[in-house]
Amino acid sequence: MTVVTEAARQSPKRQMFDRALRHRGLLFSSSILLAIVLIAIFAPLIAPYDPYKQSLVARLKPPVWLGGSWAHPFGTDALGRDLLSRLVFGARVSLLIGVVSASVSAVIGTVLGISAGFFGGGVDRFVQYLINVRLAMPVILVALASVSLLGGSMMVVIMVLGLLLWDRFAVVLRAATMQVRSMEYIAAAEMLGARRRRIVWKDVLPNVMNHLIVILTLEMAHAIILEAALSFLGLGVQPPTPSWGLMLSEGKEMLLFDSWLIMIPGVALFVLVFAINMFGDGIRDVTAPEGRN
Amino acid sequence: MRDPVLSISDLTVDLPKGGDRPHAVERLSLEIGAGEIVCIVGESGSGKSITSFATMALLPKALKVSSGSILFEGRDILKMSEREHARLRGHRMAMIFQEPMTALNPCYTVGDQIEEVFRSHTDFPASERKTRTLALLEEVRMPDPPRIYASYPHQLSGGQRQRVVIAMALALDPPLLIADEPTTALDVTTQAQILAMFRELRQTRGAGIMLVTHDFDVVAEVADKVVVMRKGRVVEQGTAEEVLNHPQHPYTRQLIDAVPRRRGEKTERPSKRASVLSVEKLEKTYLVPTRFGRPARQVAALKPASFELRQGETLGIVGESGSGKSTLVRAMLRLIEPTGGKVVIDGRDVTQASRAELRAIRRHIQIVFQDPYGSLNPRRTIGDQLIEGPVNFGVSSAEAMRKARELVRIVRLEEDVLHRYPNQFSGGQRQRLCIARALMVEPRILVADEAVSALDVSVQKEVLKLLAEIRDRMGLSMLFITHDLRVAAEVSDHVIVMSQGEIVERGPIDRVFADPQHSYTRQLLAAMPGQGWEVPDISTLAPAAINGGTP
């Protein structure tokens, strides 16, 4: 039985947009994300202090809710740097790493996945071999090794993560492409003389895009966590750059006495990753129901 | 007459807000007596399945019954609790679904699943359960019941699976059987066997059977009473004889008129025209590689096949599922690589063509696929998809758009469809769009691969008519692939019958139907439903009664 609703009269894009507006999780997470992005962009305007400026007289000031003053709402760290300012600038590092390395991975994984799924045969076997090789490597160890070889810097972290996190893109897009490949509209396009590049571009890619976006969000969160882990281990972004992972690492010595030093960047990291994942889930909900109908 | 087993009166089921109509089913009343087969006929969206679901108390949550009663053995199903329903289902009433694969659990053996019915409703000991299960399998005419008992669903054919489902339904001798399109997914020979079984069961078991179907020939085959539904309302009901031979309501007449005619008189087309397509010894074998010590083997999906298609002719290719007809078409178009043979179109051999040559040849031959939902890209506008062909062959998009507008009119749709997306069209409309898309490159040959199989009969009739019209107007030659002999008979001049990857019979349509040579063709023809029914010529009937039913 088919129920033709008003929505069916509109274009798929329009319908998707309507569904997005009705999806609470998506609205909630995207407002958090938007806030974090705005904070990162306007960091110099928002941060009350220079995140690098040390002040020996203002060391380890507690945040306001633990008896501190409004001069340093989130307190200061062991070198007397304002925690709020570092947090605000740290958002830039996390977002930059998340976006750039996930995008690098997306390009690698999408090219491999779509070619494997579309061409099949030898190409598919080769790509599967690459995927297997990649899956056999423990990400954190390889990242640690390469960063220690190449020296830690934001650029190195981004590239290492970008080159490591493409596996999920490749696996999922390969499967999705194989499915789309077997649809009759692909055969119809072939019959109508479309060249393969055109088919991939106009018929395959738009129909696997929803998978691509969902994985993009997952890997973004993944990259952010990994950066924090690398920085925590001292092999990621180098001090004094205000990275959330580095802030955790610097705060761990004070864990027992001044636990806010670790709580505050920890919560920030949690909120960001949580929002990204929730956003990804929302995108999946919004794009998935539009199947064949 | 005894009390009816099931009596539905004044049943109304609401649709959620925003639907195309307020009620899925509106004021429906019907009765089913013991030993009676009542067919509910209608096209998709007529509410026939909703009626059967309501009777089983299996309505989707979004649908609510707003009035009426469903009396089963004197008790109102609508007033029962969830637990009472569960006790009733399988025990006092049983359902047979369309798709036997999904109705069975692939993880359990057939025996386990039938015994499950006894386990949940009775306290028979294990040995008793097994004997009864074997007896049931025997009753539904399974070969070698002990073997079937220990088999898993995937080891059985579609027809056998459907018999297992029927055996489960019969397990506790329910007074009411509900069958929702039980033969739609099956081949015609299997369908004939299942329908014969229903007729037999009516006598041996004395159960009332509610059979939901869209096919009037199936109705003619088994029904005692017929209920015709349209958009949730009953437009006509009566005995099979009355409804089939003296339909009163215009809608019923339209449906009966749309039933593909068997053995229409063909105007003989001159057969000595030029050949536009010639296929010589085309074959496709799949190599199953060695696995776990099992030797590699070859599977012949298509044994060497040869035929010729002449200018302006329609050649039907008929066969059941797995007969190799789709493989034939796809190998011919090189959508899959053929293993051997020659396909000559326009003097060039398709099988030897380079990629560039292939593109050029394909311009002359286009295909319309079966699945109206899978053959249009959901993310591109209709216009964008229609101009795809001409643009690939170097026509400017503006020029192609002009042509698209013209073709959209030819397939009887409005011009503004070009800006819309596929999700806004019904199956029949989509199929017409696919025809338009194929015609955009001005092919000489049109291949219709089960192009009307997924459509409702009345829509099917329209599309067939459109295809015939376009063929005559544009001088097309057509290859018409179908599993439905009635459809093949209606449109083709010549026909090829395929079985197990092989062409077993060929000839002019009238000759093949009147005097089949091969045993398989005879079997197919004998299995066609509705043979005893001389379809009434609607034009000779008295004018339709206007008073009954919908305005």
Coordinates of N, CA and C in Angstrom, one line a residue, chain A residues 116-256:
Chain A
A116 N 36.8 0.2 -6.6 CA 36.6 -1.2 -6.4 C 35.2 -1.6 -6.7
G117 N 34.2 -0.9 -6.2 CA 32.8 -1.3 -6.3 C 32.4 -1.2 -7.8
F118 N 32.9 -0.2 -8.5 CA 32.4 0.0 -9.8 C 33.0 -0.9 -10.8
F119 N 34.3 -1.1 -10.7 CA 35.0 -1.9 -11.8 C 35.1 -3.3 -11.4
G120 N 35.1 -3.6 -10.1 CA 35.1 -5.0 -9.7 C 36.4 -5.7 -10.2
G121 N 36.4 -7.0 -10.2 CA 37.5 -7.8 -10.8 C 38.8 -7.5 -10.1
G122 N 39.8 -7.3 -11.0 CA 41.2 -7.1 -10.5 C 41.3 -5.8 -9.6
V123 N 40.6 -4.7 -10.1 CA 40.7 -3.5 -9.3 C 40.2 -3.7 -7.9
D124 N 39.1 -4.5 -7.8 CA 38.5 -4.8 -6.5 C 39.4 -5.6 -5.7
R125 N 40.1 -6.6 -6.3 CA 41.0 -7.4 -5.5 C 42.1 -6.6 -5.0
F126 N 42.6 -5.7 -5.8 CA 43.8 -4.8 -5.4 C 43.3 -3.9 -4.2
V127 N 42.2 -3.3 -4.4 CA 41.7 -2.4 -3.3 C 41.5 -3.2 -2.0
Q128 N 40.9 -4.4 -2.2 CA 40.7 -5.2 -1.0 C 42.0 -5.5 -0.3
Y129 N 43.0 -5.8 -1.1 CA 44.3 -6.1 -0.5 C 44.8 -4.9 0.3
L130 N 44.7 -3.7 -0.4 CA 45.1 -2.4 0.4 C 44.3 -2.3 1.7
I131 N 43.0 -2.5 1.6 CA 42.2 -2.4 2.8 C 42.7 -3.3 3.9
N132 N 43.0 -4.6 3.5 CA 43.4 -5.6 4.4 C 44.8 -5.1 5.1
V133 N 45.7 -4.7 4.2 CA 47.0 -4.2 4.7 C 46.7 -3.1 5.8
R134 N 45.9 -2.1 5.4 CA 45.6 -1.0 6.3 C 45.0 -1.5 7.6
L135 N 44.0 -2.4 7.5 CA 43.4 -2.9 8.7 C 44.3 -3.6 9.6
A136 N 45.3 -4.2 9.0 CA 46.3 -5.0 9.9 C 47.2 -4.1 10.7
M137 N 47.2 -2.7 10.3 CA 48.1 -1.8 11.1 C 47.3 -1.2 12.3
P138 N 47.9 -1.3 13.4 CA 47.3 -0.6 14.6 C 47.5 0.9 14.5
V139 N 46.4 1.6 14.3 CA 46.4 3.0 14.0 C 47.3 3.8 15.0
I140 N 47.1 3.6 16.3 CA 47.7 4.4 17.3 C 49.3 4.2 17.2
L141 N 49.6 2.9 17.1 CA 51.1 2.6 17.1 C 51.8 3.2 15.8
V142 N 51.1 3.0 14.7 CA 51.7 3.5 13.4 C 51.8 5.0 13.5
A143 N 50.7 5.6 14.1 CA 50.7 7.1 14.2 C 51.9 7.5 15.1
L144 N 52.0 6.8 16.2 CA 53.1 7.2 17.2 C 54.4 7.1 16.5
A145 N 54.6 5.9 15.8 CA 55.9 5.7 15.2 C 56.2 6.8 14.1
S146 N 55.2 7.1 13.3 CA 55.5 8.0 12.2 C 55.7 9.4 12.8
V147 N 54.9 9.8 13.8 CA 55.1 11.1 14.4 C 56.5 11.2 15.0
S148 N 56.9 10.1 15.7 CA 58.2 10.2 16.4 C 59.3 10.2 15.3
L149 N 59.1 9.6 14.2 CA 60.1 9.7 13.1 C 60.2 11.1 12.5
L150 N 59.0 11.6 12.2 CA 58.9 12.8 11.4 C 58.9 14.1 12.3
G151 N 58.8 13.9 13.6 CA 58.7 15.0 14.5 C 57.3 15.5 14.6
G152 N 56.9 15.9 15.8 CA 55.5 16.3 16.0 C 55.3 17.7 15.5
S153 N 54.2 17.9 14.7 CA 53.8 19.2 14.4 C 52.3 19.0 13.9
M154 N 51.6 20.0 13.8 CA 50.2 19.9 13.4 C 50.1 19.3 12.0
M155 N 51.0 19.8 11.1 CA 50.9 19.3 9.8 C 51.2 17.8 9.7
V156 N 52.2 17.3 10.5 CA 52.5 15.9 10.4 C 51.3 15.1 11.0
V157 N 50.7 15.6 12.1 CA 49.6 14.8 12.7 C 48.5 14.7 11.7
I158 N 48.2 15.9 11.0 CA 47.1 15.9 10.1 C 47.3 14.9 8.9
M159 N 48.5 14.9 8.4 CA 48.8 14.0 7.3 C 48.8 12.5 7.7
V160 N 49.4 12.3 8.9 CA 49.5 10.9 9.3 C 48.1 10.3 9.5
L161 N 47.2 11.1 10.2 CA 45.9 10.7 10.4 C 45.1 10.6 9.1
G162 N 45.3 11.5 8.2 CA 44.6 11.5 6.9 C 45.0 10.3 6.1
L163 N 46.3 9.8 6.2 CA 46.7 8.7 5.5 C 46.3 7.4 6.2
L164 N 45.8 7.4 7.4 CA 45.5 6.2 8.1 C 44.0 5.9 8.2
L165 N 43.2 7.0 8.2 CA 41.8 6.8 8.5 C 40.9 6.6 7.3
W166 N 41.4 6.1 6.2 CA 40.5 6.0 5.0 C 39.8 4.6 4.9
D167 N 40.2 3.7 5.8 CA 39.7 2.3 5.6 C 38.1 2.2 5.6
R168 N 37.5 2.9 6.6 CA 36.1 2.8 6.6 C 35.4 3.4 5.4
F169 N 35.9 4.5 4.9 CA 35.4 5.1 3.7 C 35.4 4.0 2.5
A170 N 36.6 3.4 2.4 CA 36.8 2.5 1.3 C 35.8 1.3 1.5
V171 N 35.8 0.7 2.7 CA 34.9 -0.5 2.9 C 33.5 -0.1 2.6
V172 N 33.0 0.9 3.2 CA 31.5 1.2 3.1 C 31.2 1.7 1.6
L173 N 32.0 2.5 1.1 CA 31.7 3.0 -0.3 C 31.8 1.9 -1.3
R174 N 32.7 1.0 -1.1 CA 32.8 -0.2 -2.0 C 31.5 -0.9 -2.0
A175 N 31.0 -1.2 -0.8 CA 29.8 -2.0 -0.8 C 28.6 -1.2 -1.4
A176 N 28.5 0.1 -1.0 CA 27.4 0.9 -1.5 C 27.5 1.0 -3.0
T177 N 28.7 1.2 -3.5 CA 28.8 1.3 -5.0 C 28.4 0.1 -5.7
M178 N 28.8 -1.1 -5.1 CA 28.4 -2.3 -5.8 C 26.9 -2.4 -5.9
Q179 N 26.3 -2.0 -4.8 CA 24.8 -2.0 -4.8 C 24.2 -1.1 -5.9
V180 N 24.7 0.1 -5.9 CA 24.2 1.1 -6.9 C 24.6 0.6 -8.3
R181 N 25.8 0.0 -8.5 CA 26.2 -0.5 -9.8 C 25.2 -1.5 -10.4
S182 N 24.5 -2.3 -9.5 CA 23.6 -3.3 -10.1 C 22.2 -2.7 -10.3
M183 N 22.0 -1.4 -10.1 CA 20.7 -0.9 -10.3 C 20.5 -0.7 -11.8
E184 N 19.3 -0.8 -12.2 CA 19.0 -0.7 -13.7 C 19.3 0.6 -14.3
Y185 N 19.2 1.7 -13.5 CA 19.5 3.0 -14.1 C 21.0 3.1 -14.5
I186 N 21.9 2.3 -13.9 CA 23.2 2.3 -14.4 C 23.3 1.6 -15.8
A187 N 22.6 0.5 -15.9 CA 22.6 -0.2 -17.2 C 22.0 0.7 -18.2
A188 N 20.9 1.4 -17.8 CA 20.3 2.3 -18.8 C 21.2 3.4 -19.3
A189 N 22.0 3.9 -18.3 CA 23.0 5.0 -18.7 C 24.0 4.4 -19.6
E190 N 24.4 3.2 -19.4 CA 25.4 2.5 -20.3 C 24.8 2.4 -21.7
M191 N 23.6 2.0 -21.7 CA 22.9 1.8 -23.0 C 22.7 3.1 -23.7
L192 N 22.7 4.2 -22.9 CA 22.5 5.5 -23.6 C 23.8 6.1 -23.9
G193 N 24.9 5.3 -23.9 CA 26.2 5.8 -24.3 C 26.9 6.7 -23.4
A194 N 26.6 6.6 -22.1 CA 27.3 7.4 -21.1 C 28.7 6.8 -20.9
R195 N 29.7 7.6 -20.8 CA 31.0 7.1 -20.5 C 31.1 6.8 -19.1
R196 N 32.1 6.0 -18.7 CA 32.2 5.5 -17.3 C 32.4 6.6 -16.3
R197 N 33.2 7.6 -16.7 CA 33.4 8.7 -15.8 C 32.1 9.4 -15.5
R198 N 31.4 9.6 -16.6 CA 30.1 10.3 -16.4 C 29.1 9.5 -15.5
I199 N 29.1 8.2 -15.7 CA 28.2 7.4 -14.9 C 28.6 7.5 -13.4
V200 N 29.9 7.4 -13.1 CA 30.4 7.5 -11.7 C 30.0 8.9 -11.2
W201 N 30.2 9.9 -11.9 CA 30.0 11.2 -11.5 C 28.5 11.5 -11.3
K202 N 27.7 11.2 -12.2 CA 26.3 11.6 -12.2 C 25.3 10.6 -11.6
D203 N 25.7 9.3 -11.7 CA 24.8 8.3 -11.2 C 25.2 7.6 -9.9
V204 N 26.5 7.3 -9.8 CA 27.0 6.6 -8.6 C 27.2 7.6 -7.4
L205 N 28.0 8.6 -7.6 CA 28.4 9.4 -6.5 C 27.2 10.0 -5.8
P206 N 26.2 10.6 -6.5 CA 25.1 11.2 -5.7 C 24.3 10.2 -4.9
N207 N 24.4 8.9 -5.3 CA 23.6 7.9 -4.6 C 24.4 7.2 -3.5
V208 N 25.7 7.5 -3.4 CA 26.4 7.0 -2.2 C 26.8 8.1 -1.3
M209 N 26.4 9.3 -1.7 CA 26.8 10.5 -0.9 C 26.4 10.5 0.6
N210 N 25.2 10.0 0.8 CA 24.7 9.9 2.2 C 25.7 9.1 3.1
H211 N 26.2 7.9 2.6 CA 27.1 7.1 3.3 C 28.4 7.9 3.6
L212 N 28.8 8.6 2.5 CA 30.1 9.4 2.6 C 30.0 10.4 3.7
I213 N 28.9 11.1 3.8 CA 28.7 12.2 4.8 C 28.7 11.6 6.2
V214 N 28.0 10.5 6.4 CA 28.0 9.9 7.7 C 29.3 9.5 8.2
I215 N 30.1 8.8 7.3 CA 31.4 8.3 7.7 C 32.4 9.5 7.9
L216 N 32.2 10.6 7.1 CA 33.0 11.8 7.3 C 32.9 12.3 8.7
T217 N 31.7 12.3 9.3 CA 31.5 12.8 10.7 C 32.1 11.8 11.6
L218 N 31.9 10.5 11.4 CA 32.6 9.5 12.3 C 34.1 9.7 12.3
E219 N 34.7 9.8 11.2 CA 36.1 9.9 11.1 C 36.6 11.2 11.6
M220 N 35.8 12.2 11.5 CA 36.2 13.5 12.1 C 36.4 13.4 13.6
A221 N 35.4 12.8 14.2 CA 35.4 12.6 15.7 C 36.6 11.7 16.0
H222 N 36.8 10.7 15.2 CA 37.9 9.7 15.4 C 39.3 10.5 15.4
A223 N 39.4 11.3 14.4 CA 40.7 12.1 14.2 C 40.9 13.0 15.4
I224 N 39.8 13.6 15.8 CA 40.0 14.6 17.0 C 40.5 13.8 18.2
I225 N 39.8 12.7 18.5 CA 40.2 11.9 19.6 C 41.7 11.4 19.5
L226 N 42.0 11.0 18.3 CA 43.4 10.5 18.1 C 44.4 11.6 18.3
E227 N 44.1 12.8 17.8 CA 45.0 13.9 18.0 C 45.2 14.1 19.5
A228 N 44.1 14.1 20.2 CA 44.2 14.4 21.6 C 45.1 13.3 22.3
A229 N 44.9 12.0 21.8 CA 45.7 11.0 22.4 C 47.1 11.2 22.1
L230 N 47.4 11.5 20.8 CA 48.8 11.7 20.4 C 49.4 12.8 21.2
S231 N 48.7 13.9 21.3 CA 49.2 15.1 22.0 C 49.4 14.8 23.5
F232 N 48.5 14.0 24.1 CA 48.6 13.6 25.5 C 49.9 12.8 25.7
L233 N 50.2 11.9 24.7 CA 51.4 11.1 24.8 C 52.6 12.0 24.5
G234 N 52.4 13.2 24.1 CA 53.6 14.1 23.8 C 54.1 13.9 22.4
L235 N 53.4 13.2 21.6 CA 53.9 13.0 20.2 C 53.0 13.7 19.2
G236 N 52.1 14.5 19.6 CA 51.2 15.2 18.6 C 51.6 16.6 18.4
V237 N 50.6 17.5 18.6 CA 50.9 18.9 18.5 C 51.8 19.3 19.7
Q238 N 52.8 20.1 19.4 CA 53.8 20.4 20.4 C 53.5 21.6 21.2
P239 N 53.8 21.6 22.5 CA 53.6 22.8 23.3 C 54.4 24.0 22.7
P240 N 54.0 25.2 22.9 CA 52.9 25.6 23.7 C 51.5 25.7 23.0
T241 N 51.4 25.1 21.8 CA 50.1 25.2 21.1 C 49.0 24.8 22.0
P242 N 47.9 25.6 22.0 CA 46.8 25.2 22.9 C 45.9 24.1 22.2
S243 N 46.3 22.8 22.4 CA 45.5 21.7 21.9 C 44.9 21.1 23.2
W244 N 43.6 20.6 23.0 CA 42.9 20.1 24.1 C 43.6 18.8 24.7
G245 N 44.2 18.1 23.8 CA 44.9 16.8 24.2 C 46.1 17.2 25.0
L246 N 46.8 18.2 24.5 CA 48.0 18.7 25.2 C 47.6 19.2 26.6
M247 N 46.5 20.0 26.7 CA 46.0 20.5 27.9 C 45.7 19.4 28.9
L248 N 45.1 18.3 28.4 CA 44.9 17.2 29.3 C 46.2 16.6 29.8
S249 N 47.2 16.5 28.9 CA 48.4 16.0 29.3 C 49.1 16.9 30.4
E250 N 49.1 18.2 30.1 CA 49.7 19.1 31.1 C 49.0 19.1 32.4
G251 N 47.7 18.8 32.3 CA 46.9 18.8 33.6 C 47.0 17.6 34.4
K252 N 47.5 16.5 33.8 CA 47.5 15.2 34.5 C 48.3 15.2 35.8
E253 N 49.4 16.1 35.8 CA 50.2 16.1 37.0 C 49.5 16.7 38.2
M254 N 48.5 17.5 37.9 CA 47.7 18.2 39.0 C 46.4 17.5 39.3
L255 N 46.3 16.3 38.7 CA 45.0 15.6 38.8 C 44.4 15.5 40.2
L256 N 45.2 15.2 41.1 CA 44.7 15.0 42.5 C 44.3 16.3 43.2

